[in-house]
Short mmCIF file of C-alpha atoms and ligand atoms in Angstrom, two decimals:
data_model
loop_
_atom_site.label_atom_id
_atom_site.label_comp_id
_atom_site.label_asym_id
_atom_site.label_seq_id
_atom_site.Cartn_x
_atom_site.Cartn_y
_atom_site.Cartn_z
CA MET A 66 53.64 -171.78 -48.74
CA LEU A 67 55.53 -170.86 -51.95
CA LYS A 68 58.67 -168.86 -51.20
CA GLU A 69 58.73 -165.29 -52.48
CA HIS A 70 60.79 -165.95 -55.62
CA PHE A 71 58.21 -168.33 -57.11
CA SER A 72 54.78 -167.59 -58.53
CA VAL A 73 51.95 -169.35 -60.34
CA ASN A 74 50.68 -168.22 -63.78
CA SER A 75 47.16 -168.20 -65.21
CA LEU A 76 47.55 -171.80 -66.40
CA GLY A 77 48.21 -172.88 -62.82
CA HIS A 78 51.87 -173.59 -63.66
CA LEU A 79 54.82 -172.87 -61.41
CA VAL A 80 56.93 -169.89 -62.54
CA ILE A 81 60.70 -169.70 -61.86
CA GLY A 82 62.41 -166.43 -62.78
CA ASN A 83 59.93 -165.37 -65.46
CA LEU A 84 59.64 -168.83 -66.97
CA ASP A 85 56.96 -171.50 -66.89
CA ALA A 86 58.33 -174.68 -65.27
CA VAL A 87 56.19 -176.87 -67.54
CA GLU A 88 57.74 -175.28 -70.63
CA LEU A 89 61.24 -175.62 -69.17
CA ALA A 90 60.65 -179.35 -68.63
CA GLU A 91 59.43 -179.74 -72.22
CA ARG A 92 62.36 -177.77 -73.61
CA PHE A 93 65.16 -179.36 -71.57
CA GLY A 94 63.70 -182.75 -70.58
CA THR A 95 63.43 -184.34 -67.13
CA PRO A 96 64.73 -184.95 -64.53
CA LEU A 97 65.90 -181.34 -64.50
CA TYR A 98 67.44 -179.10 -61.86
CA VAL A 99 66.42 -175.46 -62.38
CA VAL A 100 68.36 -172.71 -60.59
CA ASP A 101 67.29 -169.09 -60.25
CA GLU A 102 70.29 -166.76 -60.60
CA GLN A 103 68.59 -163.74 -59.08
CA ARG A 104 67.67 -165.68 -55.96
CA ILE A 105 71.32 -166.66 -55.40
CA ARG A 106 72.34 -163.02 -55.72
CA GLU A 107 69.63 -161.87 -53.27
CA ARG A 108 70.60 -164.45 -50.68
CA TYR A 109 74.30 -163.70 -50.97
CA ARG A 110 73.71 -159.95 -50.58
CA ARG A 111 71.42 -160.44 -47.62
CA TYR A 112 73.94 -162.65 -45.81
CA LEU A 113 76.80 -160.29 -46.53
CA ARG A 114 74.83 -157.21 -45.44
CA ALA A 115 73.77 -158.91 -42.20
CA PHE A 116 77.41 -159.10 -41.11
CA SER A 117 79.06 -156.22 -42.99
CA SER A 118 76.57 -153.70 -41.59
CA ARG A 119 77.74 -154.69 -38.11
CA TRP A 120 81.48 -155.24 -38.47
CA PRO A 121 84.07 -153.36 -40.57
CA GLU A 122 85.76 -156.27 -42.30
CA VAL A 123 83.75 -159.28 -43.44
CA ARG A 124 84.19 -161.82 -46.22
CA ILE A 125 81.77 -164.50 -47.37
CA HIS A 126 83.46 -167.70 -48.50
CA TYR A 127 80.76 -169.58 -50.38
CA ALA A 128 80.95 -173.31 -49.44
CA LEU A 129 81.35 -175.04 -52.79
CA LYS A 130 80.36 -178.41 -51.37
CA ALA A 131 76.73 -177.23 -51.40
CA ASN A 132 76.79 -176.77 -55.17
CA SER A 133 80.03 -176.60 -57.10
CA ASN A 134 78.53 -176.09 -60.54
CA MET A 135 80.80 -173.63 -62.35
CA ALA A 136 78.00 -171.27 -63.34
CA VAL A 137 76.79 -171.11 -59.75
CA VAL A 138 80.31 -170.43 -58.47
CA LYS A 139 80.78 -167.83 -61.23
CA ILE A 140 77.65 -165.98 -60.05
CA LEU A 141 79.12 -165.78 -56.57
CA GLN A 142 82.54 -164.74 -57.90
CA SER A 143 80.83 -161.91 -59.78
CA GLU A 144 79.32 -160.78 -56.46
CA GLY A 145 82.82 -160.62 -54.96
CA ALA A 146 82.53 -163.75 -52.82
CA GLY A 147 85.47 -165.84 -51.69
CA ALA A 148 85.28 -169.64 -51.52
CA ASP A 149 85.41 -172.45 -48.98
CA VAL A 150 86.77 -175.55 -50.70
CA SER A 151 87.42 -179.05 -49.46
CA SER A 152 89.00 -180.88 -52.39
CA GLU A 153 91.44 -180.32 -55.22
CA ILE A 154 88.68 -180.07 -57.80
CA GLU A 155 86.67 -177.58 -55.77
CA LEU A 156 89.84 -175.52 -55.38
CA ARG A 157 90.47 -175.62 -59.11
CA ILE A 158 86.87 -174.68 -59.88
CA ALA A 159 87.12 -171.66 -57.57
CA LEU A 160 90.43 -170.57 -59.14
CA ASN A 161 89.18 -171.19 -62.67
CA VAL A 162 86.12 -168.97 -62.31
CA GLY A 163 88.40 -166.19 -61.11
CA ILE A 164 88.35 -166.30 -57.32
CA LEU A 165 91.78 -165.23 -56.08
CA GLY A 166 93.70 -167.78 -54.02
CA GLU A 167 93.91 -165.36 -51.11
CA LYS A 168 90.10 -165.27 -51.02
CA ILE A 169 89.87 -169.05 -50.68
CA VAL A 170 89.93 -171.16 -47.51
CA PHE A 171 90.69 -174.87 -47.65
CA ASN A 172 88.93 -177.08 -45.08
CA GLY A 173 88.88 -180.78 -44.29
CA ASN A 174 90.50 -183.44 -42.16
CA TYR A 175 92.39 -185.14 -45.03
CA LYS A 176 94.19 -182.90 -47.45
CA THR A 177 96.53 -184.72 -49.81
CA HIS A 178 100.09 -183.52 -50.51
CA ARG A 179 98.98 -182.48 -53.97
CA GLU A 180 96.09 -180.46 -52.56
CA LEU A 181 98.32 -178.77 -50.00
CA GLU A 182 100.89 -177.93 -52.65
CA LEU A 183 98.27 -176.34 -54.88
CA ALA A 184 96.84 -174.42 -51.92
CA ILE A 185 100.25 -173.14 -50.78
CA LEU A 186 101.29 -172.11 -54.30
CA ASN A 187 98.07 -170.09 -54.63
CA ASP A 188 98.26 -168.41 -51.19
CA VAL A 189 95.07 -170.14 -50.06
CA LEU A 190 94.33 -169.95 -46.32
CA ILE A 191 94.53 -173.53 -45.04
CA ASN A 192 92.49 -174.40 -41.97
CA VAL A 193 94.71 -177.06 -40.43
CA ASP A 194 92.94 -179.99 -38.78
CA SER A 195 95.72 -181.98 -37.02
CA PHE A 196 99.33 -181.79 -35.77
CA GLN A 197 100.50 -184.13 -38.52
CA GLU A 198 98.90 -181.95 -41.16
CA LEU A 199 100.72 -178.93 -39.69
CA GLU A 200 104.09 -180.70 -39.96
CA THR A 201 103.29 -181.76 -43.53
CA ILE A 202 102.38 -178.20 -44.53
CA ASP A 203 105.58 -176.83 -43.02
CA LYS A 204 107.65 -179.35 -44.98
CA ILE A 205 105.89 -178.72 -48.29
CA ALA A 206 106.05 -174.94 -47.90
CA ARG A 207 109.78 -175.11 -47.11
CA ARG A 208 110.38 -177.19 -50.23
CA LEU A 209 108.41 -174.71 -52.35
CA GLY A 210 110.18 -171.72 -50.82
CA LYS A 211 106.83 -170.31 -49.67
CA ARG A 212 105.20 -169.40 -46.36
CA ALA A 213 101.93 -171.26 -45.99
CA ARG A 214 99.02 -169.14 -44.75
CA ILE A 215 97.21 -171.11 -42.08
CA GLY A 216 94.55 -171.08 -39.41
CA PHE A 217 93.56 -173.86 -37.04
CA ARG A 218 90.19 -175.54 -37.02
CA ILE A 219 89.16 -175.98 -33.44
CA ASN A 220 86.59 -178.45 -32.22
CA PRO A 221 83.95 -176.23 -30.60
CA ASP A 222 82.22 -179.07 -28.72
CA ILE A 223 78.77 -177.69 -29.39
CA ARG A 224 75.54 -179.65 -29.64
CA ALA A 225 73.31 -178.30 -32.41
CA ASP A 226 69.83 -179.56 -33.10
CA THR A 227 70.33 -181.14 -36.52
CA HIS A 228 70.80 -184.55 -38.16
CA PRO A 229 73.63 -186.48 -36.39
CA TYR A 230 75.58 -186.87 -39.66
CA ILE A 231 75.86 -183.10 -40.03
CA ALA A 232 76.35 -182.18 -36.36
CA VAL A 233 80.07 -181.79 -37.00
CA GLY A 234 80.84 -179.57 -33.99
CA LEU A 235 80.56 -182.25 -31.29
CA ARG A 236 83.64 -183.17 -29.25
CA GLU A 237 83.45 -186.74 -30.54
CA SER A 238 83.33 -185.56 -34.18
CA LYS A 239 86.44 -186.08 -36.31
CA PHE A 240 87.00 -182.38 -36.97
CA GLY A 241 89.31 -179.86 -35.37
CA PHE A 242 91.74 -179.55 -32.49
CA ASP A 243 90.46 -180.50 -29.08
CA VAL A 244 90.23 -177.50 -26.77
CA PRO A 245 89.75 -178.78 -23.18
CA SER A 246 92.92 -180.93 -23.35
CA GLY A 247 95.03 -177.92 -24.44
CA GLN A 248 95.73 -179.25 -27.95
CA ALA A 249 94.31 -176.19 -29.71
CA LEU A 250 96.65 -173.84 -27.86
CA ALA A 251 99.58 -176.21 -28.33
CA ALA A 252 99.00 -176.05 -32.09
CA TYR A 253 99.43 -172.25 -32.10
CA GLU A 254 102.56 -172.58 -29.96
CA ARG A 255 104.06 -175.15 -32.31
CA ALA A 256 103.21 -173.18 -35.47
CA LYS A 257 104.82 -170.06 -34.08
CA GLU A 258 108.22 -171.78 -34.23
CA MET A 259 107.80 -172.79 -37.86
CA PRO A 260 109.51 -170.48 -40.35
CA SER A 261 107.51 -171.68 -43.35
CA VAL A 262 104.13 -171.16 -41.76
CA GLU A 263 102.28 -167.89 -41.16
CA VAL A 264 99.63 -168.23 -38.47
CA LEU A 265 96.72 -166.02 -39.39
CA GLY A 266 93.45 -167.57 -38.42
CA ILE A 267 91.06 -169.63 -36.38
CA HIS A 268 88.14 -171.66 -37.66
CA ALA A 269 85.23 -173.73 -36.40
CA ASN A 270 82.04 -175.11 -37.85
CA VAL A 271 79.15 -176.04 -35.59
CA GLY A 272 77.13 -178.06 -38.09
CA SER A 273 74.63 -177.60 -40.86
CA GLN A 274 70.89 -176.93 -41.21
CA ILE A 275 70.74 -175.11 -37.88
CA LEU A 276 67.63 -173.02 -37.25
CA ASP A 277 68.44 -171.62 -33.83
CA ALA A 278 70.96 -168.85 -33.07
CA SER A 279 72.28 -170.19 -29.76
CA PRO A 280 74.91 -172.67 -31.10
CA PHE A 281 76.39 -169.81 -33.13
CA VAL A 282 76.61 -167.57 -30.08
CA GLU A 283 78.27 -170.36 -28.11
CA GLU A 284 80.69 -170.80 -31.00
CA ALA A 285 81.57 -167.09 -31.05
CA GLU A 286 82.24 -167.17 -27.29
CA LYS A 287 84.52 -170.21 -27.59
CA ILE A 288 86.46 -168.94 -30.58
CA MET A 289 86.95 -165.46 -29.17
CA GLY A 290 88.11 -167.00 -25.89
CA ILE A 291 90.89 -168.79 -27.77
CA VAL A 292 91.74 -165.68 -29.79
CA SER A 293 92.38 -163.84 -26.49
CA GLU A 294 94.40 -166.69 -25.00
CA VAL A 295 96.56 -166.99 -28.11
CA LYS A 296 97.30 -163.26 -27.93
CA GLU A 297 98.02 -163.35 -24.24
CA LYS A 298 100.15 -166.50 -24.17
CA PHE A 299 101.99 -166.36 -27.51
CA ASP A 300 101.50 -162.77 -28.67
CA ILE A 301 99.84 -163.95 -31.88
CA ASP A 302 97.32 -161.55 -33.45
CA ILE A 303 94.60 -163.55 -35.14
CA LYS A 304 93.72 -161.75 -38.37
CA PHE A 305 90.95 -164.03 -39.66
CA VAL A 306 88.16 -165.37 -37.46
CA ASP A 307 86.28 -167.95 -39.54
CA PHE A 308 82.90 -168.95 -38.11
CA GLY A 309 82.12 -171.54 -40.82
CA GLY A 310 78.63 -172.05 -42.20
CA GLY A 311 75.49 -173.73 -40.97
CA ILE A 312 72.49 -171.40 -41.04
CA GLY A 313 69.61 -173.58 -42.18
CA ILE A 314 66.60 -172.94 -44.37
CA PRO A 315 62.93 -173.83 -43.89
CA TYR A 316 62.16 -177.06 -45.80
CA LYS A 317 58.78 -178.03 -44.36
CA PRO A 318 55.67 -175.90 -44.32
CA GLY A 319 55.68 -174.38 -40.83
CA ASP A 320 59.50 -174.39 -40.42
CA LYS A 321 60.66 -170.96 -39.23
CA GLU A 322 63.62 -169.30 -40.90
CA LEU A 323 66.65 -168.27 -38.87
CA PRO A 324 67.38 -164.72 -40.05
CA PRO A 325 71.12 -164.19 -40.68
CA GLU A 326 70.60 -160.70 -39.25
CA GLU A 327 69.76 -162.24 -35.88
CA VAL A 328 72.80 -164.53 -35.99
CA ALA A 329 75.06 -161.67 -37.10
CA GLU A 330 73.79 -159.33 -34.38
CA LYS A 331 74.41 -161.90 -31.65
CA MET A 332 77.79 -163.14 -32.92
CA VAL A 333 79.17 -159.71 -33.67
CA ASN A 334 78.17 -158.54 -30.19
CA VAL A 335 80.39 -161.25 -28.74
CA VAL A 336 83.27 -160.27 -31.04
CA LYS A 337 82.89 -156.57 -30.16
CA ARG A 338 82.83 -157.28 -26.45
CA VAL A 339 85.92 -159.52 -26.41
CA VAL A 340 87.93 -157.28 -28.76
CA HIS A 341 87.12 -154.30 -26.53
CA GLU A 342 87.72 -156.03 -23.18
CA GLU A 343 90.98 -157.67 -24.23
CA GLY A 344 92.27 -154.79 -26.33
CA LEU A 345 92.65 -157.01 -29.41
CA GLU A 346 93.20 -155.93 -33.01
CA LYS A 347 89.96 -156.14 -34.97
CA PRO A 348 90.03 -159.39 -36.99
CA MET A 349 88.35 -159.89 -40.36
CA LEU A 350 85.30 -162.13 -39.99
CA LEU A 351 85.02 -164.98 -42.49
CA LEU A 352 81.78 -166.88 -43.02
CA GLU A 353 81.25 -170.03 -45.04
CA PRO A 354 77.56 -170.33 -45.88
CA GLY A 355 76.48 -172.90 -48.44
CA ARG A 356 72.88 -173.92 -47.92
CA PHE A 357 71.60 -170.45 -47.02
CA ILE A 358 72.95 -168.99 -50.28
CA VAL A 359 71.87 -171.64 -52.79
CA GLY A 360 69.41 -173.97 -51.01
CA ASP A 361 66.09 -172.49 -52.03
CA SER A 362 67.27 -171.12 -55.39
CA CYS A 363 66.70 -174.44 -57.11
CA VAL A 364 63.97 -177.01 -57.83
CA LEU A 365 64.05 -180.49 -59.30
CA LEU A 366 61.47 -181.22 -62.00
CA ALA A 367 60.54 -184.86 -62.47
CA ARG A 368 57.97 -186.49 -64.77
CA VAL A 369 55.26 -188.71 -63.33
CA GLY A 370 55.44 -192.06 -65.12
CA TYR A 371 53.21 -194.50 -63.24
CA ILE A 372 50.73 -194.42 -60.42
CA LYS A 373 50.02 -197.48 -58.34
CA GLU A 374 46.79 -197.32 -56.38
CA ARG A 375 46.79 -199.15 -53.06
CA PRO A 376 43.59 -199.57 -51.11
CA GLY A 377 43.93 -198.18 -47.59
CA MET A 378 47.51 -197.04 -48.17
CA PRO A 379 49.11 -194.06 -49.90
CA ASP A 380 49.31 -194.49 -53.69
CA TRP A 381 52.81 -194.87 -55.12
CA VAL A 382 53.67 -192.17 -57.62
CA ALA A 383 56.77 -193.07 -59.64
CA VAL A 384 58.76 -190.17 -61.08
CA ASP A 385 61.91 -190.19 -63.20
CA ALA A 386 64.18 -188.79 -60.43
CA GLY A 387 65.12 -190.88 -57.44
CA MET A 388 67.78 -191.15 -54.75
CA ASN A 389 70.37 -191.02 -57.52
CA ALA A 390 69.24 -187.49 -58.40
CA LEU A 391 68.50 -186.30 -54.85
CA MET A 392 70.01 -188.34 -52.05
CA ARG A 393 68.91 -186.29 -49.04
CA PRO A 394 65.56 -188.02 -48.34
CA ALA A 395 67.16 -191.49 -48.47
CA LEU A 396 70.33 -190.55 -46.62
CA TYR A 397 69.04 -188.25 -43.88
CA GLY A 398 65.30 -188.81 -43.97
CA ALA A 399 65.23 -185.18 -45.12
CA TYR A 400 61.95 -183.51 -46.02
CA HIS A 401 61.72 -181.78 -49.41
CA HIS A 402 58.40 -180.24 -50.27
CA ILE A 403 56.76 -181.67 -53.41
CA GLU A 404 53.94 -180.26 -55.57
CA LEU A 405 52.68 -180.78 -59.10
CA ALA A 406 54.16 -177.93 -61.17
CA ASN A 407 51.33 -178.17 -63.72
CA LYS A 408 48.54 -178.22 -61.11
CA MET A 409 49.60 -175.55 -58.63
CA ASN A 410 46.06 -174.22 -58.28
CA GLN A 411 44.43 -177.56 -57.53
CA ARG A 412 43.73 -178.83 -54.04
CA ASN A 413 46.19 -181.33 -52.58
CA GLU A 414 43.74 -184.06 -51.66
CA LEU A 415 45.39 -187.37 -52.50
CA LEU A 416 47.70 -189.15 -50.05
CA VAL A 417 50.79 -190.44 -51.88
CA ASN A 418 54.36 -191.64 -51.61
CA VAL A 419 56.66 -190.32 -54.31
CA ALA A 420 59.29 -192.81 -55.50
CA GLY A 421 62.12 -192.80 -57.99
CA PRO A 422 62.96 -195.47 -60.59
CA LEU A 423 65.71 -197.33 -58.66
CA CYS A 424 65.70 -200.85 -57.28
CA GLU A 425 65.71 -199.95 -53.57
CA SER A 426 63.03 -199.31 -51.02
CA GLY A 427 65.04 -196.29 -49.87
CA ASP A 428 64.48 -194.76 -53.29
CA PHE A 429 61.82 -192.21 -52.44
CA LEU A 430 61.58 -188.44 -52.54
CA GLY A 431 58.71 -188.09 -50.10
CA LYS A 432 56.28 -190.20 -48.09
CA ASP A 433 52.74 -189.50 -46.91
CA ARG A 434 52.40 -186.38 -48.99
CA ARG A 435 49.27 -184.66 -50.26
CA LEU A 436 49.08 -183.93 -53.98
CA PRO A 437 46.25 -183.06 -56.39
CA LYS A 438 44.80 -186.00 -58.31
CA VAL A 439 47.93 -187.29 -60.04
CA GLU A 440 47.93 -188.47 -63.63
CA GLN A 441 50.59 -189.89 -65.92
CA GLY A 442 52.59 -187.08 -67.52
CA ASP A 443 52.13 -184.65 -64.63
CA LEU A 444 55.23 -182.72 -63.59
CA ALA A 445 56.38 -183.12 -60.00
CA VAL A 446 58.47 -180.33 -58.52
CA VAL A 447 60.75 -180.90 -55.56
CA PHE A 448 61.70 -177.68 -53.75
CA ASP A 449 64.86 -176.46 -51.98
CA VAL A 450 67.32 -178.74 -53.76
CA GLY A 451 69.99 -176.12 -54.52
CA ALA A 452 72.28 -177.24 -51.70
CA TYR A 453 73.61 -180.81 -51.53
CA GLY A 454 71.26 -181.81 -54.36
CA LEU A 455 73.03 -182.29 -57.67
CA ALA A 456 76.32 -181.98 -55.75
CA MET A 457 75.58 -185.32 -54.05
CA ALA A 458 73.83 -187.01 -56.97
CA CYS A 459 75.22 -190.35 -58.11
CA GLN A 460 74.84 -192.85 -60.91
CA HIS A 461 73.31 -195.75 -58.97
CA THR A 462 71.82 -198.32 -61.38
CA ALA A 463 73.71 -196.45 -64.11
CA GLN A 464 71.21 -193.63 -64.06
CA PRO A 465 72.62 -190.56 -65.76
CA ARG A 466 72.72 -187.58 -63.41
CA PRO A 467 70.16 -184.89 -64.28
CA ALA A 468 70.82 -181.76 -66.28
CA MET A 469 70.82 -178.32 -64.69
CA VAL A 470 69.40 -175.15 -66.20
CA LEU A 471 70.12 -171.63 -65.02
CA VAL A 472 67.28 -169.14 -65.26
CA ASN A 473 67.69 -165.38 -65.18
CA GLY A 474 64.43 -163.51 -65.85
CA GLU A 475 63.35 -164.62 -69.34
CA LYS A 476 66.66 -166.35 -70.08
CA ALA A 477 67.42 -170.04 -69.55
CA GLU A 478 70.53 -171.95 -70.45
CA ILE A 479 71.93 -175.39 -69.68
CA VAL A 480 74.76 -175.11 -67.14
CA ARG A 481 75.26 -178.84 -66.81
CA ARG A 482 74.14 -181.21 -69.48
CA ARG A 483 72.47 -184.51 -68.77
CA GLU A 484 74.83 -187.48 -68.69
CA THR A 485 74.77 -189.99 -71.50
CA TYR A 486 75.73 -193.63 -72.08
CA ASP A 487 79.17 -192.40 -73.21
CA ASP A 488 79.67 -190.35 -70.04
CA LEU A 489 78.79 -193.28 -67.81
CA THR A 490 80.98 -195.82 -69.59
CA ARG A 491 83.91 -193.57 -70.57
CA LEU A 492 86.09 -194.64 -67.65
CA ASP A 493 85.49 -198.40 -67.88
CA ARG A 494 87.91 -200.74 -69.62
CA ILE A 495 87.50 -204.38 -70.65
CA PRO A 496 90.87 -206.10 -70.04
CA GLY A 497 92.64 -207.82 -72.92
CA TRP A 498 91.93 -211.36 -71.70
CA LEU A 499 88.17 -210.80 -71.85
CA LYS A 500 88.13 -209.44 -75.36
N1 LIG B 867 82.13 -174.91 -43.81
C1 LIG B 867 82.47 -176.15 -43.48
C2 LIG B 867 83.81 -176.42 -42.91
C3 LIG B 867 81.56 -177.20 -43.66
O1 LIG B 867 81.90 -178.44 -43.32
C4 LIG B 867 80.28 -176.93 -44.20
C5 LIG B 867 79.32 -178.00 -44.43
C6 LIG B 867 79.98 -175.60 -44.56
C7 LIG B 867 80.93 -174.61 -44.34
C8 LIG B 867 78.68 -175.20 -45.17
O2 LIG B 867 77.61 -175.46 -44.34
P1 LIG B 867 76.13 -174.94 -44.71
O3 LIG B 867 76.16 -173.44 -44.62
O4 LIG B 867 75.81 -175.38 -46.08
O5 LIG B 867 75.29 -175.55 -43.69
N2 LIG B 867 75.18 -183.04 -47.04
C9 LIG B 867 74.53 -182.46 -45.87
C10 LIG B 867 75.23 -181.20 -45.39
C11 LIG B 867 76.67 -181.40 -45.02
C12 LIG B 867 77.35 -180.15 -44.57
C13 LIG B 867 78.78 -180.37 -44.32
N3 LIG B 867 79.54 -179.20 -44.08
C14 LIG B 867 73.08 -182.19 -46.22
O6 LIG B 867 72.64 -182.51 -47.31
O7 LIG B 867 72.34 -181.69 -45.38
#
């Protein structure tokens, strides 16, 4: 069941990079996120190759929302990746680690004036989400004496088999311009008249954690259909076709992976066909993977504190990381595989629920799981937490967010330190009348 970048040593301990997880937990404390640099590089290269071996111009814009840690983003910058950002701070992180503005796309349905200004000044490609946003961008660009580089996010109206919260491509979802009513085309027509706006792209995103190629093929058909119409009706050549992210990863034993090669083959075939049939200029393909690149590169190590035996029911195993450290099980009912990192060779025979330390019943990492006989001091390991793990962690019950360590072969270094009392209280003030 272990993915190929992990192994088990002679002590029966989990090995990440070339390092023993039990030693990492002793050295850096728990709860601890551990990321494997080489795995991120492998996944990025695989995704890029899948598309670039099939189409002349391709750029991967790593979706920072999956994991915006600066070291992680720096790894991707060093690979030549661009970025997909959706907030001012993500944009600044991308710029600060050295990603050029022109290799960044800015997505989202609410971009503040300040965010738009920063994006326009840095030549970021803005995927516009509404008519009012378009007017705002035109005004800001005019004031700055710049031409804003834009694309339009269209609503692809595609049903993907994933959690409803992350099925963002449905017609009823808040994202993108509606196509059937003609709004998407009207947006291109309007932008064409605007002197401070340069219309370069089209964008859609069908959802996240998708393990079947068909929604992506449907997306390619819909987008390329609009690209042809925009050329035919308004003589606009779309230079950037941005297919968003969304390829999922296997979380549960038995889940099948969706190979990016299969998705690339099928999507690029659609692009080739339409470009050929309609005599279009070849656009650059942009892709915005997050989870596929970083999801399985990272584990969460948590110390077992207490075990509560319950006759006829799964025992409760309390560990020092809960929904504050990893929100996905509580928020989406997501499955993350759990083992004991110090007992990898023992049989999983005990039925348990794994809980965190918070004061909520939703505070669990896994239910009805099989683990070896658990004892106090054992080290639980939660797999596949590289995407939307630490990035969505919070400080509920004033729990400090965990530290994160980056591993590269024999090397390990803290890339985010654990929060402290000072970090958690730094922003609070007691007003004068209470002093
Ligand atoms: N591009 C856009 C415009 C997006 O909205 C997203 C994710 C991505 C790219 C990256 O998608 P990915 O390749 O990672 O699937 N918190 C949820 C996931 C939310 C995804 C939102 N958008 C989770 O923990 O599953």
